[in-house]
Amino acid sequence: MIKIVRIYRMTLPVEKERIAQVQEIFRQNFPDVADYASKIPSQLDNPIQYGYTSVLLVSETLLGRVNGFSLFFYFPDIRCALLDFLAVRNGTHGSGTGGALYEATREYLKEMECLGLYMEAMPDDPGIVKDPAILKENQRRLKFYEGYGVRPICGTEFETSIEESPAPHLLYDSLGNPEPLKRSRCRSVMRTILTKKYGQIVSPDYIKNVVESVIDDPVKIREPRYIKKITASVSRPYKDQFKKPFVMVSSTEHEVHHVNDRGYVERPVRVKAIRDALELTNLFESIGPRHFGQKNILAVHDTDFVKYLKAVCQKLQSNRPVYPYVFPIRRPERRPKDLAVRAGYY
């Protein structure tokens, strides 16, 4: 059984152990950029610093051995994602782990209503790649993604080399969206990737030239080279494994849309605004309230407070909002006489 888990932060011991295994797998698969592995914890912990949300999914056995990982970035301003690295442990190739991780990545982004997943892959052209071993590996990788209908964007300057080595292709996964990729979105994605990922090593002129090289509308995608017939990926319940760490309970029965009370000067923060902001983080599972009997309530709340609520609610008008005063308890024996504002006492 392949178990997919998301790692949020490097806080708990089990998360630290998982990340250590991810770094080990990373260094096995990408020795030329092995130092990048030490950057992964910082990317998870500091989304504001990097300007995007880093998501790390791992595949592990029931005994906690990590066999592979998928690291991708979600850019909320353009609602698109970049798959940065996907790798499996040495000796597990052909086990289906890589495919499971990629499908889990797609399912996760679909839940986020992501508009597209992009990734870089080195060229598979013998005229560009002279080393047979490297060429074979590049072809294997592009064949893997082509099996999901994912192919390189063509007709742009994205492949312009930054250094002497060949530049990668930019691949596009529509995540099941039948609409063709529009030029404006492709330009936004390229600008974001080059700025966020390569901003330290490329000039603004380089970014401008690459972005403006996207002329076709819709954007052209390379014809299939390896897979004659695309087989739709089997939908698996990976999303059920991405348990969100927090539960948010909210009710729509008590939302206040207008405040007409005379003398009211504060602007209330709407429950819906708070709820919408929290849901965007993808950390909260939103559920409705449940009814509990008085026995459960008294096990948690002060008996006097419960009696007060029962008494005051029976006297309130259904169309009149109440805003209790909140104040420190200096003299507990002196409670406010006005029941409608006494809630702040508790």
Coordinates of C-alpha atoms in Angstrom, one line a residue:
M1 CA 0.0 0.0 0.0
I2 CA 1.3 3.5 -0.9
K3 CA 0.6 6.1 1.7
I4 CA 0.9 9.7 0.8
V5 CA 1.4 12.3 3.6
R6 CA 1.9 16.0 3.5
I7 CA 4.6 17.6 5.6
Y8 CA 3.7 21.1 6.8
R9 CA 6.5 22.3 9.0
M10 CA 9.7 21.0 10.6
T11 CA 8.3 21.0 14.1
L12 CA 7.4 17.5 15.3
P13 CA 10.0 14.8 15.6
V14 CA 8.2 12.6 13.1
E15 CA 8.3 15.5 10.6
K16 CA 12.0 16.1 11.1
E17 CA 12.6 12.4 10.5
R18 CA 10.6 12.5 7.3
I19 CA 12.4 15.6 6.0
A20 CA 15.8 14.0 6.8
Q21 CA 14.8 11.0 4.6
V22 CA 13.6 13.4 1.9
Q23 CA 16.9 15.1 1.9
E24 CA 18.7 11.8 1.6
I25 CA 16.6 10.8 -1.4
F26 CA 17.2 14.3 -2.9
R27 CA 21.0 14.0 -2.6
Q28 CA 20.8 10.5 -4.2
N29 CA 18.9 11.7 -7.2
F30 CA 20.3 15.2 -7.7
P31 CA 24.0 15.1 -6.7
D32 CA 24.8 18.2 -8.8
V33 CA 22.5 20.4 -6.7
A34 CA 22.8 18.4 -3.4
D35 CA 23.1 21.6 -1.4
Y36 CA 19.5 22.5 -2.3
A37 CA 18.3 19.8 0.1
S38 CA 19.2 21.9 3.1
K39 CA 16.9 24.7 1.8
I40 CA 13.7 22.6 2.0
P41 CA 12.9 23.2 5.7
S42 CA 13.2 26.9 5.2
Q43 CA 10.9 26.8 2.2
L44 CA 8.3 25.0 4.2
D45 CA 8.6 27.4 7.2
N46 CA 8.8 30.7 5.4
P47 CA 6.2 31.1 2.6
I48 CA 6.1 34.9 3.0
Q49 CA 9.9 35.2 2.6
Y50 CA 9.9 33.2 -0.6
G51 CA 6.6 34.6 -2.0
Y52 CA 4.9 31.2 -2.5
T53 CA 3.6 28.2 -0.6
S54 CA 5.9 25.2 -0.7
V55 CA 4.1 21.9 -0.5
L56 CA 5.9 18.6 0.3
L57 CA 4.2 15.3 -0.2
V58 CA 6.0 12.1 0.8
S59 CA 5.3 8.4 0.0
E60 CA 6.0 6.2 3.0
T61 CA 5.5 2.6 4.1
L62 CA 3.5 1.6 7.1
L63 CA 6.7 1.5 9.1
G64 CA 7.5 5.2 8.3
R65 CA 10.2 4.6 5.6
V66 CA 10.0 7.4 3.0
N67 CA 10.3 6.0 -0.5
G68 CA 9.8 9.2 -2.5
F69 CA 8.6 12.8 -2.4
S70 CA 7.1 15.6 -4.5
L71 CA 8.1 19.2 -3.8
F72 CA 6.0 21.9 -5.6
F73 CA 5.3 25.6 -5.2
Y74 CA 1.9 27.2 -5.3
F75 CA 1.7 30.8 -6.4
P76 CA -1.6 32.1 -5.0
D77 CA -1.6 35.4 -7.0
I78 CA -1.8 33.5 -10.3
R79 CA -3.3 30.3 -9.0
C80 CA -0.7 28.1 -10.7
A81 CA 1.9 25.7 -9.4
L82 CA 5.5 24.7 -10.3
L83 CA 6.6 21.1 -9.6
D84 CA 10.2 21.7 -8.5
F85 CA 11.4 18.1 -7.7
L86 CA 9.9 14.6 -7.8
A87 CA 12.1 11.7 -6.9
V88 CA 12.0 8.2 -5.5
R89 CA 14.5 6.3 -3.4
N90 CA 17.2 4.3 -5.2
G91 CA 16.0 0.7 -5.8
T92 CA 12.3 1.6 -5.9
H93 CA 12.1 2.6 -9.6
G94 CA 9.3 0.9 -11.3
S95 CA 7.3 0.3 -8.1
G96 CA 4.7 2.9 -9.0
T97 CA 5.8 5.3 -6.3
G98 CA 6.6 8.1 -8.8
G99 CA 3.3 7.8 -10.5
A100 CA 1.4 7.7 -7.2
L101 CA 3.2 10.9 -6.1
Y102 CA 2.5 12.7 -9.3
E103 CA -1.2 11.7 -9.2
A104 CA -1.4 12.8 -5.6
T105 CA 0.2 16.2 -6.6
R106 CA -2.5 16.6 -9.3
E107 CA -5.3 15.7 -6.9
Y108 CA -4.0 18.1 -4.3
L109 CA -3.9 21.0 -6.8
K110 CA -7.3 20.2 -8.2
E111 CA -8.7 20.5 -4.6
M112 CA -7.0 24.0 -4.5
E113 CA -8.7 24.8 -7.8
C114 CA -5.3 25.4 -9.3
L115 CA -5.4 26.6 -12.9
G116 CA -2.3 24.7 -14.1
L117 CA 0.8 22.7 -13.0
Y118 CA 4.1 23.5 -14.7
M119 CA 7.5 21.8 -14.4
E120 CA 10.9 22.0 -16.0
A121 CA 12.5 19.0 -17.7
M122 CA 15.9 18.8 -19.5
P123 CA 15.7 18.4 -23.3
D124 CA 15.4 15.0 -25.0
D125 CA 16.9 16.1 -28.3
P126 CA 20.1 14.2 -29.4
G127 CA 21.2 17.3 -31.2
I128 CA 21.4 19.2 -27.9
V129 CA 22.3 16.4 -25.4
K130 CA 25.4 14.6 -26.5
D131 CA 25.9 12.3 -23.5
P132 CA 23.9 9.0 -24.2
A133 CA 23.2 8.3 -20.5
I134 CA 21.9 11.8 -19.8
L135 CA 19.8 11.7 -23.0
K136 CA 18.3 8.4 -22.1
E137 CA 17.4 9.7 -18.6
N138 CA 15.9 12.9 -20.1
Q139 CA 13.8 10.9 -22.6
R140 CA 12.6 8.6 -19.8
R141 CA 11.4 11.6 -17.7
L142 CA 9.6 13.3 -20.6
K143 CA 8.0 9.9 -21.5
F144 CA 6.7 9.6 -17.9
Y145 CA 5.0 13.0 -18.0
E146 CA 3.7 12.5 -21.5
G147 CA 1.8 9.5 -20.2
Y148 CA -0.3 12.0 -18.3
G149 CA -0.8 14.3 -21.4
V150 CA 1.9 16.6 -20.1
R151 CA 4.2 18.0 -22.9
P152 CA 6.6 20.9 -23.4
I153 CA 5.5 24.4 -24.3
C154 CA 7.0 25.3 -27.7
G155 CA 7.6 28.4 -29.8
T156 CA 9.1 30.5 -26.9
E157 CA 12.5 31.6 -25.7
F158 CA 12.1 29.8 -22.3
E159 CA 14.8 27.4 -23.4
T160 CA 17.3 30.2 -23.7
S161 CA 20.4 29.0 -21.8
I162 CA 21.4 30.9 -18.7
E163 CA 24.8 29.3 -18.6
E164 CA 26.6 26.9 -20.9
S165 CA 24.4 23.9 -20.1
P166 CA 21.2 23.4 -22.0
A167 CA 18.1 25.1 -20.6
P168 CA 15.1 23.0 -19.6
H169 CA 11.7 22.8 -21.4
L170 CA 8.7 24.1 -19.5
L171 CA 6.0 21.5 -19.4
Y172 CA 2.3 22.2 -18.9
D173 CA -0.3 20.1 -17.1
S174 CA -3.8 21.4 -17.5
L175 CA -5.1 19.3 -14.6
G176 CA -8.0 18.2 -16.7
N177 CA -9.0 21.6 -17.9
P178 CA -10.1 21.3 -21.6
E179 CA -9.5 24.9 -22.4
P180 CA -6.2 25.7 -24.3
L181 CA -3.4 27.6 -22.5
K182 CA -3.8 31.3 -23.2
R183 CA -0.9 33.6 -24.0
S184 CA -1.6 36.0 -21.1
R185 CA -1.6 33.2 -18.5
C186 CA 1.5 31.6 -19.9
R187 CA 3.3 34.9 -19.8
S188 CA 2.3 35.4 -16.2
V189 CA 3.5 31.9 -15.3
M190 CA 6.9 32.4 -17.0
R191 CA 7.4 35.8 -15.4
T192 CA 6.6 34.4 -11.9
I193 CA 8.8 31.3 -12.3
L194 CA 11.8 33.3 -13.6
T195 CA 11.4 36.0 -11.0
K196 CA 10.8 33.7 -8.0
K197 CA 13.1 30.9 -8.8
Y198 CA 15.9 32.5 -10.9
G199 CA 15.7 36.1 -9.9
Q200 CA 19.1 35.9 -8.3
I201 CA 20.9 34.8 -11.5
V202 CA 19.0 36.3 -14.4
S203 CA 18.5 39.9 -15.4
P204 CA 15.2 41.8 -15.8
D205 CA 16.0 42.0 -19.5
Y206 CA 16.3 38.2 -19.8
I207 CA 12.9 37.8 -18.1
K208 CA 11.3 40.4 -20.3
N209 CA 12.7 38.8 -23.5
V210 CA 11.5 35.3 -22.5
V211 CA 8.0 36.6 -21.5
E212 CA 7.5 38.6 -24.6
S213 CA 8.6 35.6 -26.8
V214 CA 5.2 34.0 -26.0
I215 CA 3.4 35.1 -29.2
D216 CA 1.0 32.3 -30.0
D217 CA -2.5 32.5 -28.6
P218 CA -3.4 29.9 -27.6
V219 CA 0.1 28.7 -26.7
K220 CA 1.5 25.8 -28.7
I221 CA 2.2 22.5 -27.0
R222 CA 4.6 19.9 -28.5
E223 CA 3.1 16.9 -30.3
P224 CA 3.4 13.6 -28.5
R225 CA 6.7 11.7 -29.2
Y226 CA 6.5 8.7 -26.9
I227 CA 2.8 7.9 -26.1
K228 CA 0.5 7.4 -29.1
K229 CA -2.7 7.3 -27.0
I230 CA -3.0 9.1 -23.7
T231 CA -4.5 6.9 -21.0
A232 CA -6.5 8.9 -18.5
S233 CA -5.0 8.5 -15.0
V234 CA -7.1 6.5 -12.6
S235 CA -8.6 8.8 -10.0
R236 CA -7.5 7.6 -6.6
P237 CA -8.7 8.9 -3.2
Y238 CA -5.4 10.6 -2.4
K239 CA -7.2 13.7 -1.3
D240 CA -8.7 11.7 1.6
Q241 CA -5.1 11.2 2.8
F242 CA -4.4 14.9 3.0
K243 CA -6.0 15.4 6.4
K244 CA -6.0 19.1 7.2
P245 CA -4.5 19.8 10.6
F246 CA -7.3 22.0 11.9
V247 CA -11.0 21.9 12.1
M248 CA -13.0 25.1 11.6
V249 CA -16.6 25.2 13.0
S250 CA -18.7 28.0 11.8
S251 CA -22.4 28.8 11.4
T252 CA -24.2 30.9 8.8
E253 CA -27.2 31.3 11.0
H254 CA -25.8 34.3 12.9
E255 CA -24.2 36.4 10.2
V256 CA -24.9 40.2 10.6
H257 CA -25.0 42.0 7.2
H258 CA -26.0 45.5 8.4
V259 CA -25.5 47.4 11.6
N260 CA -28.1 50.1 12.0
D261 CA -27.9 50.6 15.7
R262 CA -27.5 54.2 16.7
G263 CA -24.2 55.0 18.4
Y264 CA -22.5 51.9 17.1
V265 CA -19.1 53.1 15.8
E266 CA -17.0 49.9 15.4
R267 CA -17.0 48.1 12.1
P268 CA -17.5 44.4 12.9
V269 CA -15.3 41.8 11.1
R270 CA -17.6 39.6 9.2
V271 CA -17.5 35.9 10.0
K272 CA -17.6 35.1 6.3
A273 CA -14.5 37.2 5.6
I274 CA -12.6 35.4 8.4
R275 CA -13.8 32.0 7.1
D276 CA -12.9 32.8 3.5
A277 CA -9.4 33.8 4.5
L278 CA -8.8 30.7 6.6
E279 CA -10.1 28.4 3.8
L280 CA -7.5 29.9 1.4
T281 CA -4.7 28.5 3.6
N282 CA -6.0 24.9 2.9
L283 CA -5.2 24.1 6.6
F284 CA -8.8 24.0 7.9
E285 CA -11.5 21.4 7.4
S286 CA -14.7 23.4 7.5
I287 CA -17.6 21.7 9.2
G288 CA -21.0 22.8 10.5
P289 CA -22.0 23.0 14.2
R290 CA -23.5 20.0 16.0
H291 CA -26.2 20.0 18.7
F292 CA -25.2 18.9 22.1
G293 CA -27.4 18.5 25.2
Q294 CA -27.1 20.6 28.3
K295 CA -25.1 17.9 30.1
N296 CA -22.2 18.4 27.6
I297 CA -22.4 22.2 27.8
L298 CA -22.3 22.2 31.7
A299 CA -19.3 19.9 31.6
V300 CA -17.4 22.7 29.8
H301 CA -19.0 26.0 30.8
D302 CA -19.8 27.6 34.2
T303 CA -23.4 26.8 35.4
D304 CA -24.1 30.4 36.2
F305 CA -23.1 31.5 32.7
V306 CA -25.4 28.9 31.1
K307 CA -28.3 30.0 33.2
Y308 CA -27.6 33.6 32.2
L309 CA -27.5 32.8 28.5
K310 CA -30.8 31.0 28.8
A311 CA -32.5 33.9 30.6
V312 CA -31.1 36.7 28.4
C313 CA -31.8 34.9 25.1
Q314 CA -35.5 34.5 26.0
K315 CA -35.8 38.3 26.2
L316 CA -33.8 39.4 23.1
Q317 CA -35.5 40.6 19.9
S318 CA -34.6 38.4 16.9
N319 CA -34.0 41.4 14.6
R320 CA -31.8 43.4 17.0
P321 CA -28.1 42.6 17.3
V322 CA -26.4 42.7 20.7
Y323 CA -22.8 43.8 21.3
P324 CA -21.8 43.0 24.9
Y325 CA -19.2 45.2 26.7
V326 CA -16.0 43.4 27.4
F327 CA -14.2 44.5 30.5
P328 CA -11.9 43.2 33.2
I329 CA -13.4 41.7 36.3
R330 CA -12.3 44.0 39.2
R331 CA -15.3 43.4 41.5
P332 CA -16.9 40.1 40.7
E333 CA -19.8 40.8 43.1
R334 CA -20.9 43.8 41.0
R335 CA -22.4 42.4 37.8
P336 CA -23.9 44.7 35.1
K337 CA -27.7 45.1 35.7
D338 CA -28.4 45.2 31.9
L339 CA -28.6 41.5 30.9
A340 CA -28.0 42.3 27.3
V341 CA -24.5 43.6 28.0
R342 CA -23.6 41.4 30.9
A343 CA -22.1 38.7 28.6
G344 CA -18.8 40.6 28.7
Y345 CA -18.6 39.9 32.5
Y346 CA -18.1 36.3 31.8

